[in-house]
Tab-separated table of C-alpha atoms in Angstrom:
chain	number	residue	atom	x	y	z
A	1	ALA	CA	141.400	207.520	7.915
A	2	GLN	CA	144.243	208.659	5.729
A	3	SER	CA	147.019	206.168	5.230
A	4	VAL	CA	149.960	205.306	3.048
A	5	ALA	CA	151.227	201.816	2.321
A	6	GLN	CA	154.640	200.774	1.099
A	7	PRO	CA	154.255	197.053	0.540
A	8	GLU	CA	157.957	196.241	0.191
A	9	ASP	CA	160.341	196.492	3.125
A	10	GLN	CA	163.309	196.192	0.787
A	11	VAL	CA	163.965	196.434	-2.926
A	12	ASN	CA	167.153	195.056	-4.427
A	13	VAL	CA	168.332	196.076	-7.874
A	14	ALA	CA	171.543	195.862	-9.855
A	15	GLU	CA	173.300	199.078	-10.808
A	16	GLY	CA	172.189	200.271	-14.223
A	17	ASN	CA	168.837	198.525	-14.036
A	18	PRO	CA	165.537	200.377	-13.651
A	19	LEU	CA	164.051	200.565	-10.191
A	20	THR	CA	160.533	200.926	-8.829
A	21	VAL	CA	159.530	201.585	-5.230
A	22	LYS	CA	155.816	201.131	-4.668
A	23	CYS	CA	153.375	203.326	-2.764
A	24	THR	CA	149.606	203.260	-2.443
A	25	TYR	CA	147.457	205.684	-0.522
A	26	SER	CA	144.018	206.013	1.002
A	27	VAL	CA	142.678	209.506	1.605
A	28	SER	CA	139.469	211.444	1.465
A	29	GLY	CA	139.763	214.389	-0.843
A	30	ASN	CA	142.528	215.235	-3.260
A	31	PRO	CA	145.900	213.854	-2.199
A	32	TYR	CA	149.130	215.764	-2.229
A	33	LEU	CA	151.806	213.087	-2.540
A	34	PHE	CA	155.488	213.191	-1.734
A	35	TRP	CA	158.611	211.080	-1.811
A	36	TYR	CA	161.433	211.615	0.645
A	37	VAL	CA	164.789	209.845	0.934
A	38	GLN	CA	166.730	209.233	4.129
A	39	TYR	CA	170.433	208.436	4.204
A	40	PRO	CA	172.024	206.989	7.378
A	41	ASN	CA	172.147	209.485	10.241
A	42	ARG	CA	170.588	212.154	8.058
A	43	GLY	CA	167.207	213.812	8.017
A	44	LEU	CA	164.668	213.294	5.288
A	45	GLN	CA	165.388	214.925	1.959
A	46	PHE	CA	162.596	215.939	-0.393
A	47	LEU	CA	162.668	214.152	-3.768
A	48	LEU	CA	159.471	215.090	-5.559
A	49	LYS	CA	155.797	215.853	-5.182
A	50	TYR	CA	152.483	215.541	-6.980
A	51	ILE	CA	150.004	218.327	-6.399
A	52	THR	CA	148.031	218.552	-9.615
A	53	GLY	CA	148.538	218.389	-13.367
A	54	ASP	CA	150.696	215.909	-15.255
A	55	ASN	CA	150.579	212.453	-13.697
A	56	LEU	CA	154.307	211.915	-14.308
A	57	VAL	CA	156.353	213.990	-11.928
A	58	LYS	CA	160.106	214.474	-12.223
A	59	GLY	CA	162.264	215.147	-9.206
A	60	SER	CA	165.779	215.245	-7.874
A	61	TYR	CA	168.628	212.869	-8.783
A	62	GLY	CA	166.830	211.495	-11.867
A	63	PHE	CA	163.871	210.111	-9.937
A	64	GLU	CA	160.314	210.322	-11.186
A	65	ALA	CA	156.941	209.139	-9.945
A	66	GLU	CA	153.649	208.351	-11.594
A	67	PHE	CA	150.361	209.307	-10.000
A	68	ASN	CA	147.570	206.855	-10.786
A	69	LYS	CA	144.246	207.955	-9.364
A	70	SER	CA	142.310	204.824	-10.311
A	71	GLN	CA	144.852	202.583	-8.599
A	72	THR	CA	145.529	205.110	-5.800
A	73	SER	CA	149.239	204.639	-6.367
A	74	PHE	CA	152.291	206.864	-6.564
A	75	HIS	CA	155.228	204.621	-7.445
A	76	LEU	CA	158.766	205.993	-7.470
A	77	LYS	CA	160.905	205.121	-10.470
A	78	LYS	CA	164.338	205.643	-11.933
A	79	PRO	CA	165.475	204.393	-15.350
A	80	SER	CA	169.008	203.475	-14.269
A	81	ALA	CA	169.901	202.841	-10.627
A	82	LEU	CA	173.158	203.965	-9.025
A	83	VAL	CA	174.869	202.422	-6.000
A	84	SER	CA	174.605	205.840	-4.368
A	85	ASP	CA	170.797	205.586	-4.577
A	86	SER	CA	170.904	203.012	-1.779
A	87	ALA	CA	168.891	204.535	1.063
A	88	LEU	CA	165.538	204.466	2.844
A	89	TYR	CA	162.636	205.878	0.844
A	90	PHE	CA	159.414	207.198	2.309
A	91	CYS	CA	156.148	207.957	0.578
A	92	ALA	CA	153.910	210.514	2.260
A	93	VAL	CA	150.509	212.088	1.749
A	94	ARG	CA	149.293	215.471	2.851
A	95	VAL	CA	145.636	216.355	3.055
A	96	LEU	CA	144.772	220.001	3.502
A	97	THR	CA	142.450	220.270	6.428
A	98	ASN	CA	143.060	222.630	9.314
A	99	THR	CA	146.542	221.200	9.463
A	100	ASP	CA	148.921	220.137	6.744
A	101	LYS	CA	150.690	217.277	8.406
A	102	LEU	CA	152.357	214.547	6.400
A	103	ILE	CA	151.317	210.936	6.865
A	104	PHE	CA	154.228	208.664	6.077
A	105	GLY	CA	154.497	205.093	4.953
A	106	THR	CA	156.749	202.671	6.784
A	107	GLY	CA	159.577	203.108	4.319
A	108	THR	CA	161.302	200.920	1.734
A	109	ARG	CA	164.992	200.212	1.875
A	110	LEU	CA	166.548	200.344	-1.580
A	111	GLN	CA	169.743	198.395	-2.064
A	112	VAL	CA	171.578	198.862	-5.350
A	113	PHE	CA	174.293	196.293	-5.983
A	114	PRO	CA	177.337	197.024	-8.162
B	1	GLU	CA	170.233	229.040	2.721
B	2	ALA	CA	170.885	227.314	6.019
B	3	GLY	CA	168.812	224.223	6.711
B	4	VAL	CA	166.911	223.140	9.786
B	5	ALA	CA	169.254	222.809	12.747
B	6	GLN	CA	168.767	220.403	15.626
B	7	SER	CA	170.699	219.609	18.770
B	8	PRO	CA	171.868	217.455	20.284
B	9	ARG	CA	172.383	214.850	17.582
B	10	TYR	CA	172.486	211.969	20.052
B	11	LYS	CA	171.291	211.536	23.615
B	12	ILE	CA	171.332	208.578	25.959
B	13	ILE	CA	169.354	208.763	29.203
B	14	GLU	CA	167.909	206.400	31.757
B	15	LYS	CA	164.184	205.857	32.073
B	16	ARG	CA	162.401	208.383	34.273
B	17	GLN	CA	164.984	211.051	33.453
B	18	SER	CA	164.113	214.166	31.494
B	19	VAL	CA	165.510	215.366	28.175
B	20	ALA	CA	165.092	218.369	25.893
B	21	PHE	CA	165.665	218.812	22.187
B	22	TRP	CA	166.173	222.067	20.338
B	23	CYS	CA	165.243	223.051	16.794
B	24	ASN	CA	165.990	226.130	14.725
B	25	PRO	CA	163.920	226.187	11.519
B	26	ILE	CA	164.809	227.719	8.187
B	27	SER	CA	164.717	231.497	8.425
B	28	GLY	CA	161.278	232.865	7.620
B	29	HIS	CA	159.452	229.566	7.915
B	30	ALA	CA	156.318	230.102	9.947
B	31	THR	CA	155.369	226.450	10.388
B	32	LEU	CA	157.381	224.060	12.523
B	33	TYR	CA	156.794	220.370	13.080
B	34	TRP	CA	158.145	217.764	15.482
B	35	TYR	CA	158.023	214.151	14.313
B	36	GLN	CA	158.890	210.947	16.142
B	37	GLN	CA	160.487	208.191	14.052
B	38	ILE	CA	160.669	204.824	15.768
B	39	LEU	CA	163.043	202.300	14.216
B	40	GLY	CA	161.367	200.529	11.302
B	41	GLN	CA	158.528	203.017	11.046
B	42	GLY	CA	157.795	206.205	9.191
B	43	PRO	CA	157.863	209.530	11.000
B	44	LYS	CA	154.770	210.374	13.031
B	45	LEU	CA	153.737	213.954	13.723
B	46	LEU	CA	153.839	214.914	17.384
B	47	ILE	CA	153.076	218.608	17.207
B	48	GLN	CA	152.728	221.387	14.632
B	49	PHE	CA	153.217	225.098	15.303
B	50	GLN	CA	152.165	228.000	13.124
B	51	ASN	CA	154.286	230.905	14.335
B	52	ASN	CA	154.069	230.451	18.109
B	53	GLY	CA	150.610	228.837	18.184
B	54	VAL	CA	149.846	225.122	18.269
B	55	VAL	CA	147.921	223.869	15.238
B	56	ASP	CA	147.910	220.133	15.950
B	57	ASP	CA	149.096	218.260	19.015
B	58	SER	CA	146.628	215.406	18.827
B	59	GLN	CA	149.337	212.737	18.884
B	60	LEU	CA	151.531	214.302	21.543
B	61	PRO	CA	151.553	212.263	24.796
B	62	LYS	CA	150.820	215.281	26.912
B	63	ASP	CA	151.377	213.520	30.226
B	64	ARG	CA	155.102	213.397	29.486
B	65	PHE	CA	155.831	215.419	26.350
B	66	SER	CA	155.732	219.172	26.030
B	67	ALA	CA	156.827	221.601	23.356
B	68	GLU	CA	157.039	225.314	22.984
B	69	ARG	CA	157.907	227.912	20.387
B	70	LEU	CA	157.829	231.092	22.390
B	71	LYS	CA	158.998	233.655	19.849
B	72	GLY	CA	157.791	231.912	16.742
B	73	VAL	CA	161.283	230.830	15.738
B	74	ASP	CA	163.197	228.253	17.783
B	75	SER	CA	161.392	225.380	19.432
B	76	THR	CA	162.112	222.928	22.217
B	77	LEU	CA	160.602	219.499	22.768
B	78	LYS	CA	160.809	218.023	26.251
B	79	ILE	CA	160.173	214.566	27.625
B	80	GLN	CA	159.686	214.159	31.361
B	81	PRO	CA	159.849	211.422	32.531
B	82	ALA	CA	161.194	209.323	29.683
B	83	LYS	CA	160.093	205.752	29.060
B	84	LEU	CA	161.867	202.982	27.195
B	85	GLU	CA	159.385	203.272	24.318
B	86	ASP	CA	160.438	206.883	23.741
B	87	SER	CA	163.650	205.622	22.136
B	88	ALA	CA	163.432	207.042	18.629
B	89	VAL	CA	164.744	209.719	16.307
B	90	TYR	CA	163.064	213.074	16.830
B	91	LEU	CA	162.862	215.068	13.635
B	92	CYS	CA	162.144	218.743	13.330
B	93	ALA	CA	160.829	220.156	10.062
B	94	SER	CA	159.719	223.544	8.820
B	95	SER	CA	157.781	225.007	5.940
B	96	SER	CA	156.700	228.414	4.784
B	97	MET	CA	153.119	229.445	5.487
B	98	GLY	CA	150.126	228.883	3.299
B	99	VAL	CA	148.681	226.113	1.187
B	100	SER	CA	151.242	226.769	-1.525
B	101	SER	CA	154.032	225.768	0.815
B	102	TYR	CA	154.042	222.105	-0.031
B	103	GLU	CA	157.465	220.925	0.989
B	104	GLN	CA	158.613	220.358	4.510
B	105	TYR	CA	162.325	220.632	5.150
B	106	PHE	CA	163.765	218.292	7.750
B	107	GLY	CA	166.644	218.621	10.142
B	108	PRO	CA	169.140	215.793	10.797
B	109	GLY	CA	167.228	214.575	13.843
B	110	THR	CA	168.100	213.730	17.420
B	111	ARG	CA	168.557	210.054	18.184
B	112	LEU	CA	167.301	209.329	21.711
B	113	THR	CA	168.131	206.105	23.494
B	114	VAL	CA	166.355	205.430	26.778
B	115	THR	CA	167.933	202.657	28.880
């Protein structure tokens, strides 16, 4: 069965420091991987995706993610965290079968302290 | 470009009552999804429409949940009767058709509280 794991419920980082939010996946076939961010009382906003090609993917707001096939991981990173980055982050995988539904992880709350 | 619209934003009902949620997807998006997001969990797909046809409703509790997309645009999700465990945020999302349409665009959600 396809699944996504986000092993950390919360990540705390000081403003200006680099941040990493971890994600691992388990799928049959080639994974299409996504990161979404959710601010309070808002819907999910798309950050970035990996479909094929370069393993390092750049997205919105200075975020990037690295696809590692051997480790089945897709960690989200940012070189310098901002307080405004504080939010709930979801990793998701999409496998193209007869449907294209997203399977989400449980989310990681990122807290950036001034 | 207008985003995905949902209403109401919040709803409080008692158990055994019924409730309906409305979604208007991004113009031109053929695929529409309803997700349920329980507090502390990631969103879970309830039902997926392609135009006005159902593609996947395998995780929809069909004894109490129903959804329709009659004209291939707007959609409604209904719960009747509601249970306490239905308390969640209901998210609507849309995407354009085809395997090249990778991103799903989400609405703000409807927060349902069942008391």
